[in-house]
Amino acid sequence: MKFIIDNIFLIAIVLLSGGALLFPVLTQRGKKASPAEVTLLINRGKAGILDVRAKDKAESRIIDSKHIPLAELGNRMGELDKFKNKTLVVVCDKGTSAFSAARMLEKSGFSDVVVMEGGIDAWKSQNLPLTRS
């Protein structure tokens, strides 16, 4: 008990840093798909792709994807109505900010929202096709 009292600040720092490391993992709930799985969905015509990267980062995108930056998604949700009852794959740079977009879409009534793991970086690393904006 004396150890805990003598080192309370050290213990607090350890707990806070551990929590900070776990936070991204805990906030990434929802469906995920690898680039290979997304390719299958696209080829079968069963999914739409939503790119939520900022305008300056979205110079090259997945073919036939819809680009709506995350900051504008709330105001432009109506543009995605045709995907309400279809699978919608959300893509960002590395796969982290897409979870925020996925939560927004699910709250707006989209029935099947999937986040592509690793984002556009994972897509590029597998040499999958991109188009220029």
mmCIF file of C-alpha atoms in Angstrom:
data_model
loop_
_atom_site.group_PDB
_atom_site.id
_atom_site.type_symbol
_atom_site.label_atom_id
_atom_site.label_comp_id
_atom_site.label_asym_id
_atom_site.label_seq_id
_atom_site.Cartn_x
_atom_site.Cartn_y
_atom_site.Cartn_z
ATOM 1 C CA MET A 1 0.000 0.000 0.000
ATOM 2 C CA LYS A 2 2.901 2.330 0.804
ATOM 3 C CA PHE A 3 4.242 1.807 -2.741
ATOM 4 C CA ILE A 4 0.952 2.966 -4.264
ATOM 5 C CA ILE A 5 0.806 6.068 -2.078
ATOM 6 C CA ASP A 6 4.469 6.940 -2.701
ATOM 7 C CA ASN A 7 4.104 6.510 -6.469
ATOM 8 C CA ILE A 8 0.579 7.746 -7.115
ATOM 9 C CA PHE A 9 1.697 10.180 -9.847
ATOM 10 C CA LEU A 10 3.703 7.502 -11.628
ATOM 11 C CA ILE A 11 0.734 5.125 -11.506
ATOM 12 C CA ALA A 12 -1.575 7.869 -12.820
ATOM 13 C CA ILE A 13 0.774 8.531 -15.751
ATOM 14 C CA VAL A 14 0.907 4.829 -16.607
ATOM 15 C CA LEU A 15 -2.897 4.549 -16.531
ATOM 16 C CA LEU A 16 -3.383 7.687 -18.632
ATOM 17 C CA SER A 17 -0.850 6.649 -21.261
ATOM 18 C CA GLY A 18 -2.360 3.165 -21.443
ATOM 19 C CA GLY A 19 -5.794 4.692 -21.915
ATOM 20 C CA ALA A 20 -4.465 6.973 -24.643
ATOM 21 C CA LEU A 21 -3.056 3.960 -26.473
ATOM 22 C CA LEU A 22 -6.345 2.062 -26.229
ATOM 23 C CA PHE A 23 -8.599 4.988 -27.222
ATOM 24 C CA PRO A 24 -8.216 4.612 -31.038
ATOM 25 C CA VAL A 25 -8.907 0.892 -30.844
ATOM 26 C CA LEU A 26 -11.995 1.355 -28.700
ATOM 27 C CA THR A 27 -13.493 4.094 -30.894
ATOM 28 C CA GLN A 28 -13.179 2.080 -34.117
ATOM 29 C CA ARG A 29 -16.355 0.074 -33.850
ATOM 30 C CA GLY A 30 -18.335 -1.117 -36.804
ATOM 31 C CA LYS A 31 -17.861 -3.155 -39.924
ATOM 32 C CA LYS A 32 -14.452 -3.218 -41.564
ATOM 33 C CA ALA A 33 -13.267 -4.628 -44.872
ATOM 34 C CA SER A 34 -9.850 -5.090 -46.409
ATOM 35 C CA PRO A 35 -9.078 -3.582 -49.828
ATOM 36 C CA ALA A 36 -9.439 -7.069 -51.340
ATOM 37 C CA GLU A 37 -12.914 -7.462 -49.812
ATOM 38 C CA VAL A 38 -13.877 -3.980 -51.039
ATOM 39 C CA THR A 39 -12.718 -4.922 -54.540
ATOM 40 C CA LEU A 40 -15.048 -7.928 -54.471
ATOM 41 C CA LEU A 41 -17.966 -5.744 -53.374
ATOM 42 C CA ILE A 42 -17.234 -3.262 -56.177
ATOM 43 C CA ASN A 43 -16.889 -5.969 -58.828
ATOM 44 C CA ARG A 44 -20.194 -7.536 -57.792
ATOM 45 C CA GLY A 45 -21.887 -4.132 -58.008
ATOM 46 C CA LYS A 46 -23.015 -4.410 -54.410
ATOM 47 C CA ALA A 47 -21.306 -1.335 -52.956
ATOM 48 C CA GLY A 48 -20.801 2.353 -53.377
ATOM 49 C CA ILE A 49 -17.580 4.047 -52.311
ATOM 50 C CA LEU A 50 -17.500 7.279 -50.308
ATOM 51 C CA ASP A 51 -14.167 9.089 -50.069
ATOM 52 C CA VAL A 52 -14.159 11.415 -47.040
ATOM 53 C CA ARG A 53 -10.621 12.778 -47.394
ATOM 54 C CA ALA A 54 -10.001 16.516 -47.526
ATOM 55 C CA LYS A 55 -10.088 18.104 -50.999
ATOM 56 C CA ASP A 56 -6.332 18.637 -51.094
ATOM 57 C CA LYS A 57 -5.662 14.933 -50.383
ATOM 58 C CA ALA A 58 -8.206 13.457 -52.785
ATOM 59 C CA GLU A 59 -6.444 14.128 -56.081
ATOM 60 C CA SER A 60 -6.541 10.412 -56.879
ATOM 61 C CA ARG A 61 -9.514 8.293 -55.844
ATOM 62 C CA ILE A 62 -10.989 4.850 -56.242
ATOM 63 C CA ILE A 63 -12.780 4.629 -59.580
ATOM 64 C CA ASP A 64 -16.482 5.612 -59.381
ATOM 65 C CA SER A 65 -16.157 6.787 -55.784
ATOM 66 C CA LYS A 66 -18.133 9.754 -54.480
ATOM 67 C CA HIS A 67 -15.957 12.410 -52.846
ATOM 68 C CA ILE A 68 -17.469 14.314 -49.928
ATOM 69 C CA PRO A 69 -14.942 15.645 -47.391
ATOM 70 C CA LEU A 70 -15.738 14.642 -43.813
ATOM 71 C CA ALA A 71 -16.199 18.301 -42.837
ATOM 72 C CA GLU A 72 -18.989 18.648 -45.446
ATOM 73 C CA LEU A 73 -20.676 15.274 -44.934
ATOM 74 C CA GLY A 74 -23.389 16.512 -42.590
ATOM 75 C CA ASN A 75 -24.569 19.099 -45.132
ATOM 76 C CA ARG A 76 -24.289 16.842 -48.193
ATOM 77 C CA MET A 77 -25.821 13.632 -46.818
ATOM 78 C CA GLY A 78 -28.693 13.852 -49.323
ATOM 79 C CA GLU A 79 -26.299 13.122 -52.188
ATOM 80 C CA LEU A 80 -25.933 9.589 -50.824
ATOM 81 C CA ASP A 81 -29.625 8.653 -50.569
ATOM 82 C CA LYS A 82 -29.315 5.985 -53.282
ATOM 83 C CA PHE A 83 -26.978 4.064 -50.947
ATOM 84 C CA LYS A 84 -29.334 3.994 -47.941
ATOM 85 C CA ASN A 85 -30.263 0.343 -48.542
ATOM 86 C CA LYS A 86 -27.003 -0.670 -50.197
ATOM 87 C CA THR A 87 -23.511 -1.265 -48.853
ATOM 88 C CA LEU A 88 -21.546 1.976 -48.582
ATOM 89 C CA VAL A 89 -17.781 1.679 -48.128
ATOM 90 C CA VAL A 90 -16.165 4.695 -46.468
ATOM 91 C CA VAL A 91 -12.543 5.507 -47.313
ATOM 92 C CA CYS A 92 -10.098 8.006 -45.823
ATOM 93 C CA ASP A 93 -6.280 8.261 -45.761
ATOM 94 C CA LYS A 94 -5.404 5.564 -43.268
ATOM 95 C CA GLY A 95 -8.765 4.236 -42.131
ATOM 96 C CA THR A 96 -9.245 6.183 -38.915
ATOM 97 C CA SER A 97 -11.382 9.230 -39.761
ATOM 98 C CA ALA A 98 -13.672 7.039 -41.853
ATOM 99 C CA PHE A 99 -15.100 5.659 -38.596
ATOM 100 C CA SER A 100 -16.444 9.133 -37.742
ATOM 101 C CA ALA A 101 -18.133 9.300 -41.135
ATOM 102 C CA ALA A 102 -19.511 5.781 -40.695
ATOM 103 C CA ARG A 103 -21.098 6.730 -37.364
ATOM 104 C CA MET A 104 -22.691 9.814 -38.957
ATOM 105 C CA LEU A 105 -24.061 7.719 -41.822
ATOM 106 C CA GLU A 106 -25.472 5.061 -39.506
ATOM 107 C CA LYS A 107 -27.201 7.729 -37.393
ATOM 108 C CA SER A 108 -28.733 9.090 -40.624
ATOM 109 C CA GLY A 109 -30.307 5.744 -41.472
ATOM 110 C CA PHE A 110 -27.769 4.049 -43.722
ATOM 111 C CA SER A 111 -28.244 0.336 -43.203
ATOM 112 C CA ASP A 112 -24.872 -1.131 -44.243
ATOM 113 C CA VAL A 113 -21.784 1.044 -43.729
ATOM 114 C CA VAL A 114 -18.309 -0.489 -43.980
ATOM 115 C CA VAL A 115 -14.934 1.161 -43.348
ATOM 116 C CA MET A 116 -12.020 0.118 -45.538
ATOM 117 C CA GLU A 117 -9.153 -0.919 -43.277
ATOM 118 C CA GLY A 118 -5.953 1.003 -43.911
ATOM 119 C CA GLY A 119 -7.719 3.581 -46.075
ATOM 120 C CA ILE A 120 -6.464 4.718 -49.444
ATOM 121 C CA ASP A 121 -2.888 3.994 -48.325
ATOM 122 C CA ALA A 122 -3.715 0.280 -48.093
ATOM 123 C CA TRP A 123 -5.444 0.454 -51.491
ATOM 124 C CA LYS A 124 -2.339 2.038 -53.062
ATOM 125 C CA SER A 125 0.000 -0.453 -51.376
ATOM 126 C CA GLN A 126 -1.845 -3.277 -53.161
ATOM 127 C CA ASN A 127 -1.494 -1.459 -56.516
ATOM 128 C CA LEU A 128 -5.246 -1.289 -57.024
ATOM 129 C CA PRO A 129 -6.560 1.158 -59.660
ATOM 130 C CA LEU A 130 -7.142 4.831 -58.972
ATOM 131 C CA THR A 131 -8.503 7.661 -61.051
ATOM 132 C CA ARG A 132 -7.444 11.319 -61.131
ATOM 133 C CA SER A 133 -10.011 13.925 -60.075
#
